Amino acid sequence: MNYYFAYGLSLVTDIVFPELHIIAPTENPDISVVIGTIPSAYTDTKKDSESTISFDSDNYFLNIINVGGYYVTSGNHVIIEPAANADMKEVRLFFLSNAMAAILYQRQMIPMHASAIYDNEGIVLFLGDSGAGKSTTVASLQAKGYRIFSDDVCVPVPTPDGISAYAAYPMMKLWKDSFDRANIGDYEEELRIRPTMDKYGKLFNESFDTRPMRIKRIFVLEKEDTGHLETRQVMGIQAFKYLQNYAYRLQYIEGMGVLKDYFQVISLLSNQIPTTVITRPNEVDTLDTILAYIENLLEEKH
């Protein structure tokens, strides 16, 4: 069996995950993940559409055509039933994203759609929708000497002295053209995320940490047809209006019964963490300007 750490949790599995942080065997891992047969009560509902999904607070089922089915229960057990001739990269990808989100929600943990870097004994979060530039921004900051904490997802946890977060796992996912834009070298074909996508993984095992790190600042990255770059500082209710949009797999929250936990986390972040909203135009490359702004703001706080 293989033992890993991801999203603040230990897991044991009969699947090899090159993306994950290896840990020593433990007697009581938080999650077990196995290849097996999903209960027929769920698989009998499969349709011919690209995906089928159903969930409540304790049970989650997802089927992706030509990839496989995922059954998650009680926040600690996952059955994966790969489709015939499925590409295991795709099978792992949907576990690490959708199924892991379900596990976290079943455990009343609220993952945020955020990448992060280390900064002065803490971390800085970059929130945004897919395509907003989180990974490219963080990769570019890595090229400038910053260390990456997490890509795409962070899991906030309240602590006695504030609010911290766990990292997801030590791999960035970047579009092919982002490697040149971020000046981080060449992509590797064997780390292609899916056969049909020009998106590639980039590992950062050397900076991955299993400890929760204190959140010191948040940047929200947005794209709009403004024609120019805009920045603004928000706090309290104004920050809440932005941050509430960036829980990871937001559409799961109500059906999985975690609205109270979700509002608690968003309220803590809104009221305790300085937040900056950066709105960039769709058709103009403003990456260098954004990086300079972020670095200047971080240096001011040291």
Coordinates of C-alpha atoms in Angstrom, one line a residue:
M1 CA 0.0 0.0 0.0
N2 CA 1.0 3.6 -0.5
Y3 CA 0.8 6.4 2.1
Y4 CA 0.5 10.0 1.2
F5 CA -0.4 13.5 2.7
A6 CA -2.7 15.9 0.9
Y7 CA -5.1 18.7 1.8
G8 CA -4.1 18.4 5.5
L9 CA -5.0 14.7 5.6
S10 CA -3.1 11.3 5.5
L11 CA -4.3 8.7 3.1
V12 CA -3.6 5.1 2.3
T13 CA -4.2 3.7 -1.2
D14 CA -3.5 0.9 -3.6
I15 CA -2.9 3.5 -6.3
V16 CA 0.4 5.1 -7.0
F17 CA 0.1 8.9 -7.0
P18 CA 3.3 10.6 -8.4
E19 CA 1.6 14.0 -7.6
L20 CA 1.4 13.4 -3.9
H21 CA 3.7 13.8 -0.9
I22 CA 4.9 10.4 0.4
I23 CA 4.7 9.8 4.2
A24 CA 5.7 6.8 6.4
P25 CA 3.0 4.2 6.9
T26 CA 0.6 5.1 9.7
E27 CA -1.8 2.9 11.6
N28 CA -4.8 5.2 11.3
P29 CA -4.8 7.2 8.1
D30 CA -7.6 9.7 7.7
I31 CA -8.7 8.4 4.3
S32 CA -8.6 5.0 2.4
V33 CA -8.7 5.1 -1.4
V34 CA -9.2 1.8 -3.2
I35 CA -9.8 0.6 -6.7
G36 CA -13.1 -1.4 -6.5
T37 CA -16.7 -1.7 -7.5
I38 CA -19.0 1.1 -6.6
P39 CA -22.4 0.2 -5.0
S40 CA -25.0 -0.5 -7.8
A41 CA -27.4 1.9 -6.3
Y42 CA -25.2 4.6 -7.7
T43 CA -23.8 3.1 -10.9
D44 CA -27.3 2.1 -12.0
T45 CA -28.1 5.8 -12.3
K46 CA -25.3 6.5 -14.8
K47 CA -26.3 8.3 -18.0
D48 CA -24.8 8.7 -21.4
S49 CA -23.9 12.3 -20.6
E50 CA -20.2 13.3 -20.1
S51 CA -20.7 13.3 -16.3
T52 CA -23.2 12.1 -13.7
I53 CA -23.1 13.4 -10.1
S54 CA -25.2 13.0 -6.9
F55 CA -24.4 13.8 -3.3
D56 CA -25.7 14.5 0.2
S57 CA -23.9 15.2 3.4
D58 CA -22.5 11.6 3.7
N59 CA -22.4 10.1 0.2
Y60 CA -21.0 11.4 -3.0
F61 CA -21.0 9.8 -6.5
L62 CA -19.4 11.1 -9.6
N63 CA -19.0 9.3 -13.0
I64 CA -17.0 10.8 -15.8
I65 CA -17.5 9.0 -19.1
N66 CA -14.4 7.2 -20.4
V67 CA -12.6 8.0 -17.1
G68 CA -14.4 6.3 -14.2
G69 CA -16.7 6.5 -11.2
Y70 CA -15.9 7.8 -7.7
Y71 CA -17.8 7.0 -4.6
V72 CA -16.9 9.0 -1.4
T73 CA -18.5 8.2 2.0
S74 CA -18.2 9.5 5.6
G75 CA -15.2 11.7 4.7
N76 CA -12.8 8.7 5.0
H77 CA -13.4 6.2 2.3
V78 CA -13.2 6.4 -1.5
I79 CA -13.9 3.7 -4.1
I80 CA -12.6 4.4 -7.6
E81 CA -13.9 2.3 -10.5
P82 CA -11.9 3.2 -13.6
A83 CA -13.5 2.9 -17.0
A84 CA -12.2 0.3 -19.4
N85 CA -9.0 1.6 -21.0
A86 CA -9.1 4.7 -18.9
D87 CA -6.0 6.9 -18.7
M88 CA -4.8 6.8 -15.1
K89 CA -3.6 10.4 -15.2
E90 CA -7.3 11.4 -15.8
V91 CA -8.5 9.0 -13.1
R92 CA -6.1 10.5 -10.6
L93 CA -6.9 14.1 -11.7
F94 CA -10.6 13.7 -10.9
F95 CA -9.9 12.1 -7.5
L96 CA -7.5 14.9 -6.6
S97 CA -10.0 17.6 -7.5
N98 CA -13.7 16.6 -7.3
A99 CA -13.5 13.6 -5.0
M100 CA -11.1 15.3 -2.6
A101 CA -13.4 18.3 -2.4
A102 CA -16.2 15.9 -1.4
I103 CA -14.0 14.3 1.3
L104 CA -13.2 17.7 2.7
Y105 CA -16.8 18.9 2.8
Q106 CA -17.9 15.6 4.4
R107 CA -15.4 16.4 7.1
Q108 CA -16.7 20.0 7.5
M109 CA -13.5 21.4 6.0
I110 CA -13.8 24.3 3.5
P111 CA -11.3 24.2 0.6
M112 CA -10.7 27.5 -1.1
H113 CA -9.8 28.0 -4.8
A114 CA -6.5 29.5 -4.0
S115 CA -2.8 29.2 -4.8
A116 CA -0.2 30.4 -2.3
I117 CA 3.4 31.4 -1.6
Y118 CA 5.4 31.6 1.6
D119 CA 6.0 35.1 2.9
N120 CA 7.8 36.0 6.2
E121 CA 6.8 33.0 8.4
G122 CA 3.3 32.8 6.8
I123 CA 1.6 32.5 3.5
V124 CA -0.1 34.8 0.9
L125 CA -3.2 33.4 -0.9
F126 CA -4.2 34.1 -4.5
L127 CA -7.9 33.4 -5.1
G128 CA -9.7 33.3 -8.4
D129 CA -11.7 31.3 -10.8
S130 CA -10.0 28.8 -13.2
G131 CA -8.2 30.9 -15.8
A132 CA -7.9 34.0 -13.6
G133 CA -4.1 33.6 -13.4
K134 CA -3.5 32.1 -10.0
S135 CA -1.0 29.4 -11.1
T136 CA 0.8 31.7 -13.6
T137 CA 1.2 34.4 -11.0
V138 CA 2.5 32.0 -8.3
A139 CA 4.9 30.3 -10.8
S140 CA 6.2 33.8 -11.9
L141 CA 6.8 34.7 -8.3
Q142 CA 8.7 31.4 -7.8
A143 CA 10.9 32.5 -10.7
K144 CA 11.6 35.6 -8.7
G145 CA 12.7 33.7 -5.6
Y146 CA 9.5 33.1 -3.7
R147 CA 8.7 29.6 -2.6
I148 CA 5.4 27.9 -3.5
F149 CA 3.1 26.7 -0.7
S150 CA 0.2 25.4 -2.8
D151 CA -1.4 25.5 -6.2
D152 CA -5.1 25.9 -6.9
V153 CA -6.4 24.8 -3.5
C154 CA -5.7 25.7 0.1
V155 CA -7.7 24.5 3.1
P156 CA -8.2 27.1 5.8
V157 CA -8.3 26.0 9.5
P158 CA -9.1 28.3 12.4
T159 CA -6.3 28.5 15.1
P160 CA -6.1 30.2 18.5
D161 CA -4.0 33.0 17.0
G162 CA -5.7 33.5 13.7
I163 CA -6.4 31.4 10.6
S164 CA -4.0 29.1 8.9
A165 CA -4.2 26.8 5.8
Y166 CA -3.0 23.5 4.6
A167 CA -1.6 23.0 1.2
A168 CA -3.2 20.6 -1.4
Y169 CA -0.3 18.7 -2.9
P170 CA 3.1 19.6 -4.4
M171 CA 2.3 20.1 -8.1
M172 CA 1.3 23.1 -10.1
K173 CA -0.9 22.7 -13.1
L174 CA 0.0 25.2 -15.9
W175 CA -1.1 25.8 -19.5
K176 CA 1.7 25.2 -22.0
D177 CA 2.2 28.9 -22.8
S178 CA 2.5 29.7 -19.1
F179 CA 5.9 28.1 -18.8
D180 CA 7.4 30.8 -21.1
R181 CA 5.3 33.6 -19.6
A182 CA 6.4 32.7 -16.1
N183 CA 10.0 32.0 -17.1
I184 CA 10.1 28.6 -15.3
G185 CA 11.7 26.4 -17.9
D186 CA 10.2 23.8 -20.2
Y187 CA 7.1 21.6 -19.6
E188 CA 7.6 17.8 -19.4
E189 CA 5.3 15.7 -21.7
E190 CA 5.1 12.9 -19.1
L191 CA 3.5 15.5 -16.7
R192 CA 0.7 16.3 -19.1
I193 CA -2.5 16.5 -17.0
R194 CA -4.9 15.0 -19.5
P195 CA -4.3 13.6 -23.0
T196 CA -6.7 16.1 -24.6
M197 CA -5.3 19.3 -22.8
D198 CA -2.2 21.4 -23.3
K199 CA -1.8 21.6 -19.5
Y200 CA 1.2 20.2 -17.6
G201 CA 2.2 19.6 -14.1
K202 CA 5.3 21.1 -12.4
L203 CA 6.4 19.5 -9.1
F204 CA 7.6 21.6 -6.1
N205 CA 8.4 18.8 -3.6
E206 CA 11.2 20.8 -2.1
S207 CA 8.9 23.5 -0.7
F208 CA 5.9 21.4 0.2
D209 CA 4.9 21.5 3.9
T210 CA 2.5 19.3 5.8
R211 CA 2.0 21.9 8.5
P212 CA -0.8 24.5 8.4
M213 CA 0.7 28.0 7.8
R214 CA -0.7 31.3 9.0
I215 CA -2.5 33.3 6.3
K216 CA -1.1 36.8 6.2
R217 CA -2.7 38.4 3.1
I218 CA -5.1 37.6 0.3
F219 CA -5.1 38.7 -3.3
V220 CA -8.2 38.1 -5.4
L221 CA -7.5 37.9 -9.1
E222 CA -10.3 38.7 -11.5
K223 CA -10.7 39.3 -15.2
E224 CA -13.1 41.9 -16.7
D225 CA -13.4 43.9 -19.9
T226 CA -12.2 47.1 -18.1
G227 CA -9.4 47.9 -20.6
H228 CA -7.0 48.6 -17.8
L229 CA -5.7 47.2 -14.5
E230 CA -7.5 48.0 -11.3
T231 CA -6.6 47.3 -7.6
R232 CA -8.5 48.0 -4.4
Q233 CA -8.2 47.1 -0.8
V234 CA -11.2 45.5 0.9
M235 CA -12.0 44.3 4.4
G236 CA -15.0 43.1 6.3
I237 CA -18.3 42.9 4.4
Q238 CA -16.7 44.1 1.2
A239 CA -14.1 41.4 1.4
F240 CA -16.8 38.9 2.2
K241 CA -18.6 39.7 -1.1
Y242 CA -15.5 38.7 -3.0
L243 CA -14.3 35.7 -0.9
Q244 CA -17.6 34.0 -0.8
N245 CA -17.3 33.2 -4.5
Y246 CA -14.1 31.2 -4.2
A247 CA -14.8 28.1 -2.2
Y248 CA -13.5 25.2 -4.2
R249 CA -16.4 23.3 -5.9
L250 CA -18.8 25.9 -4.5
Q251 CA -21.7 24.1 -6.0
Y252 CA -21.3 21.2 -3.5
I253 CA -21.7 23.3 -0.3
E254 CA -25.5 23.5 0.2
G255 CA -26.2 19.9 -0.8
M256 CA -23.4 18.6 1.4
G257 CA -24.8 20.4 4.4
V258 CA -21.8 22.7 5.2
L259 CA -23.3 26.2 4.7
K260 CA -22.6 27.1 8.4
D261 CA -19.0 26.0 8.2
Y262 CA -18.6 27.8 4.9
F263 CA -19.9 31.1 6.2
Q264 CA -17.7 30.8 9.3
V265 CA -14.5 30.4 7.3
I266 CA -15.4 33.2 4.9
S267 CA -16.3 35.5 7.8
L268 CA -13.0 34.8 9.6
L269 CA -11.0 35.4 6.4
S270 CA -13.0 38.6 5.6
N271 CA -12.5 40.1 9.1
Q272 CA -9.0 39.0 9.9
I273 CA -7.0 39.0 6.7
P274 CA -6.0 42.1 4.6
T275 CA -7.4 41.5 1.1
T276 CA -6.5 43.1 -2.2
V277 CA -8.7 42.7 -5.4
I278 CA -6.7 42.9 -8.7
T279 CA -8.9 43.2 -11.8
R280 CA -7.1 42.8 -15.0
P281 CA -8.4 43.3 -18.6
N282 CA -9.1 40.2 -20.7
E283 CA -7.1 41.1 -23.8
V284 CA -4.0 42.9 -22.3
D285 CA -1.0 41.1 -20.9
T286 CA -0.5 42.8 -17.5
L287 CA 1.5 40.0 -15.7
D288 CA 4.6 42.1 -15.2
T289 CA 2.7 45.0 -13.8
I290 CA 0.7 42.7 -11.4
L291 CA 3.9 41.1 -10.2
A292 CA 5.6 44.4 -9.5
Y293 CA 2.5 45.6 -7.6
I294 CA 2.4 42.4 -5.5
E295 CA 6.1 42.5 -4.7
N296 CA 5.9 46.2 -3.7
L297 CA 2.9 45.5 -1.4
L298 CA 4.6 42.5 0.2
E299 CA 7.8 44.4 0.8
E300 CA 6.0 47.3 2.4
K301 CA 4.6 44.9 5.1
H302 CA 8.0 43.5 6.1

